[in-house]
Short mmCIF file of C-alpha atoms (C1' of nucleotides) in Angstrom, two decimals:
data_model
loop_
_atom_site.label_atom_id
_atom_site.label_comp_id
_atom_site.label_asym_id
_atom_site.label_seq_id
_atom_site.Cartn_x
_atom_site.Cartn_y
_atom_site.Cartn_z
CA MET V 1180 0.00 0.00 0.00
CA GLY V 1181 2.17 2.82 1.12
CA ARG V 1182 1.52 6.25 2.26
CA PRO V 1183 -0.23 8.60 -0.10
CA PRO V 1184 1.97 11.44 -1.25
CA CYS V 1185 1.64 14.56 0.82
CA CYS V 1186 1.42 16.84 -2.17
CA ASP V 1187 -0.80 15.02 -4.58
CA LYS V 1188 -3.47 17.67 -4.49
CA VAL V 1189 -4.33 19.24 -7.77
CA GLY V 1190 -3.26 22.84 -7.82
CA VAL V 1191 -0.28 22.45 -5.58
CA LYS V 1192 2.60 24.27 -7.17
CA LYS V 1193 6.02 22.73 -7.50
CA GLY V 1194 9.37 23.96 -8.63
CA PRO V 1195 11.33 27.08 -7.84
CA TRP V 1196 9.85 29.66 -5.53
CA THR V 1197 9.11 33.10 -6.80
CA PRO V 1198 10.07 36.23 -4.86
CA GLU V 1199 6.39 36.93 -4.32
CA GLU V 1200 5.91 33.57 -2.70
CA ASP V 1201 8.96 34.17 -0.56
CA ILE V 1202 7.55 37.44 0.66
CA ILE V 1203 4.23 35.89 1.51
CA LEU V 1204 5.91 33.10 3.41
CA VAL V 1205 8.32 35.35 5.24
CA SER V 1206 5.65 37.81 6.22
CA TYR V 1207 3.48 35.02 7.54
CA ILE V 1208 6.32 33.61 9.60
CA GLN V 1209 7.25 37.05 10.85
CA GLU V 1210 3.78 37.29 12.22
CA HIS V 1211 3.09 33.78 13.42
CA GLY V 1212 6.47 32.21 13.78
CA PRO V 1213 7.71 29.02 12.19
CA GLY V 1214 5.85 25.85 12.91
CA ASN V 1215 2.37 24.58 12.26
CA TRP V 1216 3.40 24.21 8.66
CA ARG V 1217 0.21 22.43 7.84
CA ALA V 1218 -1.65 25.67 8.31
CA VAL V 1219 0.73 27.81 6.29
CA PRO V 1220 -0.58 27.12 2.79
CA ALA V 1221 -4.16 27.57 3.88
CA LYS V 1222 -3.53 30.76 5.80
CA THR V 1223 -1.22 32.37 3.30
CA GLY V 1224 -2.96 31.26 0.15
CA LEU V 1225 0.27 29.83 -1.15
CA LEU V 1226 -0.25 27.04 -3.61
CA ARG V 1227 2.47 25.04 -1.95
CA CYS V 1228 2.39 22.04 0.31
CA SER V 1229 3.40 22.43 3.93
CA LYS V 1230 6.57 20.51 3.36
CA SER V 1231 7.65 22.81 0.62
CA CYS V 1232 7.00 25.84 2.82
CA ARG V 1233 9.01 24.41 5.67
CA LEU V 1234 11.86 23.50 3.37
CA ARG V 1235 11.92 26.90 1.76
CA TRP V 1236 12.06 28.55 5.14
CA THR V 1237 14.66 26.33 6.75
CA ASN V 1238 16.93 26.07 3.74
CA TYR V 1239 16.72 29.50 2.28
CA LEU V 1240 14.67 32.19 3.94
CA ARG V 1241 15.52 31.62 7.58
CA PRO V 1242 17.63 34.47 8.97
CA GLY V 1243 21.19 33.74 9.88
CA ILE V 1244 21.92 31.45 7.00
CA LYS V 1245 25.36 32.02 5.61
CA ARG V 1246 25.60 31.70 1.86
CA GLY V 1247 28.59 31.28 -0.33
CA ASN V 1248 31.79 29.34 -0.12
CA PHE V 1249 32.65 27.25 2.85
CA THR V 1250 35.73 28.26 4.79
CA ASP V 1251 38.57 25.85 5.38
CA GLN V 1252 37.53 25.59 8.97
CA GLU V 1253 33.98 24.74 8.07
CA GLU V 1254 35.20 22.27 5.53
CA LYS V 1255 37.41 20.50 8.01
CA LEU V 1256 34.71 20.49 10.59
CA ILE V 1257 32.29 18.92 8.17
CA ILE V 1258 34.77 16.28 7.08
CA HIS V 1259 35.49 15.19 10.58
CA LEU V 1260 31.98 15.40 11.85
CA GLN V 1261 30.98 13.30 8.89
CA ALA V 1262 33.62 10.80 9.84
CA LEU V 1263 32.22 10.69 13.33
CA LEU V 1264 28.53 10.92 12.65
CA GLY V 1265 28.13 9.63 9.14
CA ASN V 1266 25.60 11.15 6.81
CA ARG V 1267 23.58 12.68 9.59
CA TRP V 1268 23.49 16.06 8.02
CA ALA V 1269 21.08 17.58 10.48
CA ALA V 1270 23.34 16.59 13.33
CA ILE V 1271 26.35 17.95 11.51
CA ALA V 1272 24.48 21.13 10.71
CA SER V 1273 23.77 21.63 14.37
CA TYR V 1274 27.49 22.39 14.77
CA LEU V 1275 27.36 24.91 11.95
CA PRO V 1276 24.33 26.97 12.84
CA GLU V 1277 24.82 29.25 9.87
CA ARG V 1278 24.64 26.41 7.40
CA THR V 1279 21.66 24.27 6.55
CA ASP V 1280 21.77 20.53 6.44
CA ASN V 1281 20.90 20.74 2.78
CA ASP V 1282 23.85 23.01 2.12
CA ILE V 1283 26.20 20.76 3.98
CA LYS V 1284 24.86 17.73 2.24
CA ASN V 1285 25.24 19.37 -1.14
CA TYR V 1286 28.70 20.59 -0.33
CA TRP V 1287 29.69 17.15 0.80
CA ASN V 1288 28.34 15.48 -2.29
CA THR V 1289 29.73 17.97 -4.75
CA HIS V 1290 33.03 19.01 -3.23
CA LEU V 1291 34.24 17.03 -0.30
CA LYS V 1292 33.52 13.57 -1.61
CA LYS V 1293 35.68 14.26 -4.61
CA LYS V 1294 38.34 15.92 -2.58
CA LEU V 1295 38.59 13.03 -0.20
CA LYS V 1296 38.53 10.51 -2.97
CA LYS V 1297 41.44 12.29 -4.56
CA LEU V 1298 43.27 12.11 -1.28
CA GLU V 1299 42.55 8.45 -0.99
CA THR V 1300 43.71 7.63 -4.47
CA GLY V 1301 46.63 9.92 -3.94
CA GLY V 1302 48.19 7.05 -2.03
CA ASP V 1303 48.49 8.50 1.43
CA GLY V 1304 46.96 5.32 2.76
CA LEU V 1305 44.55 7.16 4.94
CA THR V 1306 40.88 6.71 4.75
CA SER V 1307 39.88 10.22 5.17
CA SER V 1308 36.39 9.69 6.47
CA GLY V 1309 33.41 7.50 6.38
CA VAL V 1310 33.14 8.12 2.70
CA SER V 1311 33.97 4.67 1.60
CA SER V 1312 31.54 1.93 2.20
CA HIS V 1313 31.96 -0.46 5.04
CA HIS V 1314 29.83 -3.03 3.43
CA SER V 1315 32.46 -4.63 1.32
CA ILE V 1316 35.11 -5.13 3.95
CA SER V 1317 35.54 -7.72 6.60
CA LYS V 1318 34.92 -7.14 10.26
CA GLY V 1319 38.62 -6.91 11.06
CA GLN V 1320 39.17 -4.43 8.30
CA TRP V 1321 36.14 -2.55 9.42
CA GLU V 1322 37.51 -2.29 12.95
CA ARG V 1323 40.86 -1.08 11.76
CA ARG V 1324 39.30 1.39 9.42
CA LEU V 1325 37.02 2.70 12.11
CA GLN V 1326 40.00 3.20 14.41
CA THR V 1327 41.85 4.92 11.63
CA ASP V 1328 38.87 7.08 10.87
CA ILE V 1329 38.48 8.10 14.46
CA ASN V 1330 42.13 8.87 14.99
CA HIS V 1331 42.32 10.74 11.77
CA ALA V 1332 39.18 12.66 12.58
CA LYS V 1333 40.51 13.58 15.97
CA GLN V 1334 43.83 14.72 14.65
CA ALA V 1335 42.42 16.77 11.87
CA LEU V 1336 39.69 18.30 13.95
CA CYS V 1337 42.32 19.36 16.45
CA GLU V 1338 44.08 21.05 13.58
CA ALA V 1339 40.89 22.60 12.42
CA LEU V 1340 40.04 23.89 15.85
CA SER V 1341 43.45 25.37 16.44
CA LEU V 1342 43.43 26.86 12.99
CA GLU V 1343 40.03 28.21 13.74
CA LYS V 1344 41.22 29.96 16.84
CA HIS V 1345 44.24 31.43 15.16
CA SER V 1346 42.45 32.70 12.15
CA SER V 1347 39.21 33.74 13.70
CA LEU V 1348 40.13 37.38 13.61
CA SER V 1349 40.77 37.48 9.92
CA ASP V 1350 37.78 35.29 9.30
CA SER V 1351 35.63 37.61 11.22
CA LYS V 1352 36.88 40.50 9.16
CA ALA V 1353 36.19 38.62 5.99
CA ALA V 1354 32.80 37.64 7.19
CA SER V 1355 31.82 41.10 8.24
CA SER V 1356 32.88 42.46 4.93
CA GLY V 1357 30.62 40.19 2.99
CA TYR V 1358 32.01 36.73 3.37
CA ASN V 1359 33.87 35.75 0.26
CA LEU V 1360 31.69 37.80 -1.93
CA SER V 1361 34.35 37.90 -4.56
CA THR V 1362 34.33 34.17 -5.03
CA ARG V 1363 30.64 33.58 -4.63
CA PRO V 1364 28.86 32.32 -7.68
CA ALA V 1365 26.97 35.09 -9.37
CA THR V 1366 23.76 33.13 -9.38
CA TYR V 1367 23.83 32.72 -5.67
CA ALA V 1368 24.56 36.36 -5.11
CA SER V 1369 21.87 37.48 -7.40
CA SER V 1370 19.25 35.25 -5.93
CA THR V 1371 19.96 36.20 -2.36
CA GLU V 1372 20.19 39.78 -3.36
CA ASN V 1373 16.86 39.64 -5.03
CA ILE V 1374 15.22 38.11 -2.04
CA SER V 1375 16.94 40.57 0.22
CA ARG V 1376 15.72 43.48 -1.82
CA LEU V 1377 12.25 42.15 -1.76
CA LEU V 1378 12.45 41.65 1.92
CA GLU V 1379 13.82 45.10 2.31
CA ALA V 1380 10.96 46.53 0.34
CA TRP V 1381 8.56 44.49 2.33
CA THR V 1382 10.14 45.69 5.54
CA ARG V 1383 9.80 49.30 4.49
CA LYS V 1384 6.20 48.71 3.71
CA SER V 1385 5.65 47.20 7.08
CA THR V 1386 3.83 49.39 9.52
CA ARG V 1387 5.89 47.91 12.31
CA PRO V 1388 9.47 48.69 11.53
CA GLY V 1389 10.65 47.22 14.79
CA ASP V 1390 9.25 43.90 13.77
CA CYS V 1391 11.68 43.34 10.95
CA ARG V 1392 12.91 40.10 12.33
CA ALA V 1393 12.11 36.51 12.30
CA ASN V 1394 11.33 34.40 15.26
CA SER V 1395 14.70 32.88 15.68
CA GLY V 1396 15.74 36.14 17.22
CA SER V 1397 18.31 36.89 14.60
CA THR V 1398 17.99 40.33 13.17
CA GLN V 1399 20.32 40.28 10.25
CA THR V 1400 17.57 41.27 7.94
CA ASP V 1401 16.70 44.10 10.20
CA SER V 1402 20.14 45.48 10.72
CA ALA V 1403 21.54 44.89 7.28
CA CYS V 1404 18.54 46.36 5.59
CA SER V 1405 19.63 49.77 6.68
CA GLN V 1406 23.17 49.49 5.48
CA GLY V 1407 22.87 50.34 1.88
CA THR V 1408 23.43 48.48 -1.33
CA GLN V 1409 26.15 46.10 -0.45
CA SER V 1410 24.28 44.95 2.54
CA ALA V 1411 21.51 43.71 0.41
CA THR V 1412 23.43 40.51 0.30
CA ASN V 1413 24.39 40.79 3.90
CA CYS V 1414 20.77 40.71 4.78
CA ILE V 1415 21.01 37.03 4.27
CA LEU V 1416 24.63 36.50 5.03
CA SER V 1417 25.52 36.25 8.61
CA PRO V 1418 28.52 38.23 9.62
CA GLU V 1419 29.04 36.07 12.62
CA PRO V 1420 32.21 34.06 12.32
CA LEU V 1421 32.39 30.42 13.13
CA GLU V 1422 34.41 31.48 16.09
CA SER V 1423 31.26 31.94 18.04
CA LEU V 1424 30.98 28.21 18.20
CA PHE V 1425 34.16 27.99 20.17
CA GLY V 1426 33.61 30.70 22.64
CA PRO V 1427 34.66 30.43 26.25
CA ASP V 1428 31.33 28.96 27.19
CA SER V 1429 31.80 26.05 24.91
CA SER V 1430 34.53 24.44 26.90
CA THR V 1431 33.39 24.60 30.43
CA PRO V 1432 34.88 22.18 32.92
CA GLU V 1433 31.47 20.66 33.32
CA ALA V 1434 31.36 19.87 29.67
CA SER V 1435 34.79 18.31 29.80
CA GLU V 1436 33.94 16.25 32.82
CA THR V 1437 30.95 14.79 31.18
CA SER V 1438 32.89 13.11 28.48
CA LEU V 1439 31.83 9.99 26.71
CA LEU V 1440 30.62 7.93 29.57
CA GLY V 1441 27.19 6.69 30.26
CA GLU V 1442 24.64 9.09 29.03
CA GLU V 1443 27.13 10.92 26.89
CA ARG V 1444 27.65 7.87 24.81
CA LYS V 1445 24.04 7.93 23.90
CA LEU V 1446 24.29 11.63 23.34
CA LEU V 1447 27.18 11.28 20.96
CA LEU V 1448 25.46 8.54 19.07
CA GLU V 1449 22.49 10.74 18.71
CA ALA V 1450 24.67 13.69 17.84
CA GLN V 1451 22.82 15.87 20.24
CA GLU V 1452 25.72 16.82 22.46
CA PRO V 1453 27.04 20.35 22.39
CA LEU V 1454 30.18 20.96 20.47
CA SER V 1455 32.07 21.43 23.67
CA LEU V 1456 31.54 17.82 24.52
CA ILE V 1457 32.74 16.41 21.28
CA GLU V 1458 35.49 18.96 21.16
CA SER V 1459 36.70 18.13 24.63
CA TRP V 1460 36.66 14.49 23.77
CA LEU V 1461 38.53 15.03 20.57
CA LEU V 1462 41.08 17.12 22.34
CA ASP V 1463 41.42 14.63 25.13
CA GLU V 1464 44.05 12.25 23.90
CA SER V 1465 43.57 9.86 26.75
CA VAL V 1466 40.06 9.05 25.81
CA GLY V 1467 40.81 7.74 22.39
CA GLN V 1468 43.54 5.47 23.73
CA GLY V 1469 42.13 4.81 27.11
CA GLN V 1470 39.43 3.18 29.03
CA LEU V 1471 36.38 3.72 26.92
CA SER V 1472 37.17 4.55 23.39
CA LEU V 1473 34.74 5.45 20.74
CA LEU V 1474 35.93 2.36 18.99
CA ASP V 1475 34.60 0.28 21.83
CA MET V 1476 31.31 2.02 21.62
CA ALA V 1477 31.10 1.79 17.93
CA LEU V 1478 31.95 -1.85 18.03
CA ASP V 1479 29.36 -2.44 20.69
CA ASP V 1480 26.81 -1.00 18.41
CA ALA V 1481 28.28 -2.56 15.34
CA SER V 1482 28.36 -5.98 16.95
CA GLU V 1483 24.66 -6.11 16.50
CA LEU V 1484 25.34 -6.20 12.81
CA PHE V 1485 27.41 -9.35 12.91
"C1'" DA X 271 28.67 31.79 -31.57
"C1'" DA X 272 26.97 27.29 -30.86
"C1'" DA X 273 27.19 22.74 -28.97
"C1'" DT X 274 28.33 19.76 -25.47
"C1'" DG X 275 29.46 17.99 -21.08
"C1'" DG X 276 30.15 18.88 -16.22
"C1'" DT X 277 28.82 21.12 -11.92
"C1'" DT X 278 25.93 23.19 -8.60
"C1'" DC X 279 22.15 23.66 -5.66
"C1'" DA X 280 17.15 24.36 -4.80
"C1'" DA X 281 13.53 21.49 -4.39
"C1'" DC X 282 11.08 17.08 -4.26
"C1'" DC X 283 10.16 12.38 -2.55
"C1'" DG X 284 9.66 8.80 0.59
"C1'" DC X 285 10.48 7.04 4.99
"C1'" DG X 286 11.12 7.36 10.06
"C1'" DT X 287 9.89 9.41 14.32
"C1'" DC X 288 7.21 11.83 17.55
"C1'" DG X 289 3.17 13.36 19.81
"C1'" DC X 290 -1.65 13.40 20.35
"C1'" DC X 291 -6.06 11.12 20.70
"C1'" DG P 256 -1.25 -0.05 22.81
"C1'" DG P 257 -2.63 1.31 18.24
"C1'" DG P 258 -3.94 4.62 14.72
"C1'" DC P 259 -3.24 8.88 12.72
"C1'" DG P 260 -1.36 13.29 11.46
"C1'" DA P 261 2.52 16.42 11.38
"C1'" DC P 262 7.16 17.16 11.13
"C1'" DG P 263 12.09 16.16 10.23
"C1'" DC P 264 15.66 13.88 7.79
"C1'" DG P 265 18.47 11.89 4.08
"C1'" DG P 266 18.66 10.57 -0.71
"C1'" DT P 267 17.77 11.96 -5.18
"C1'" DT P 268 16.45 14.75 -9.12
"C1'" DG P 269 16.54 18.17 -12.61
"C1'" DA P 270 16.97 22.86 -14.20
"C1'" DA P 271 20.17 26.50 -14.45
"C1'" DC P 272 24.66 27.77 -14.82
"C1'" DC P 273 29.54 27.33 -16.22
"C1'" DA P 274 33.58 25.69 -18.75
"C1'" DT P 275 35.46 23.70 -22.60
"C1'" DT P 276 35.77 22.59 -27.39
#
DNA sequence: AAATGGTTCAACCGCGTCGCC
DNA sequence: GGGCGACGCGGTTGAACCATT
């Protein structure tokens, strides 16, 4: 039998969103907040299914989304989180709040997969991540590869994190000045710019200028809208550097103490732990080699497979 | 300038999960 | 506990764009 498609209604529009639709959706969410997606098409008159509305909002219109090229730090973070978490893009995206899971997934599939494959075939002998399939290898090989993956992930994430801290100043400058605008594909720029202009126009039309913000609390649209032409793009771009992820709060002693034992194991497996936790674990050499390694955990879970 | 092939990314589809009744 | 609806996630698609010939 199977579930009937959610969008099989006649008259439901598919395909690319128009700026007008974007405005309608954004203005509705400004007023009511995200959620209750089922009601959105009915209340806005949009000829879109609820899913499509949610997707459009979360992947494109939501404030605070950073567009454009990924930084080296982001790239490294994605690679190593992917090695740890697998293709759990939503979980990975939770460590990069300015990127959507869709973006990360696309970036992985279009850039990083190739990059890592090149590295692999380049003969360095390292399996760079969980890219390659585990299905075709024996259990022993799988164990060794997992250990290699984990160690490699730890090492490289350490590098990424230290790099991050060293370069955060320059990154922040770059970000605040438009975040790699020079290298951004023109299509991307133009589309975000268009939306931003529309939003700007919509904001001006609004009778409640103070309400130029979305529910997430981010006010990039609001602030950037008043900054002139260049900031049209910045309306969507977030100037906030990745550094914010690694602020002082993210590495509290409490977080370090609660490393991968007991509940944390479950948390890691569910990828719900704060970055500080995974970071502290990754930076804690003793854990990987010591009492309870991730390998043990992974093998515990993997043993169910054999 | 036109044709062709490759790349990118927004959007769709189907399934899993969660919460409510 | 089971059924149902809503939402979230990951995989996939296809149109638009870009580079090369």
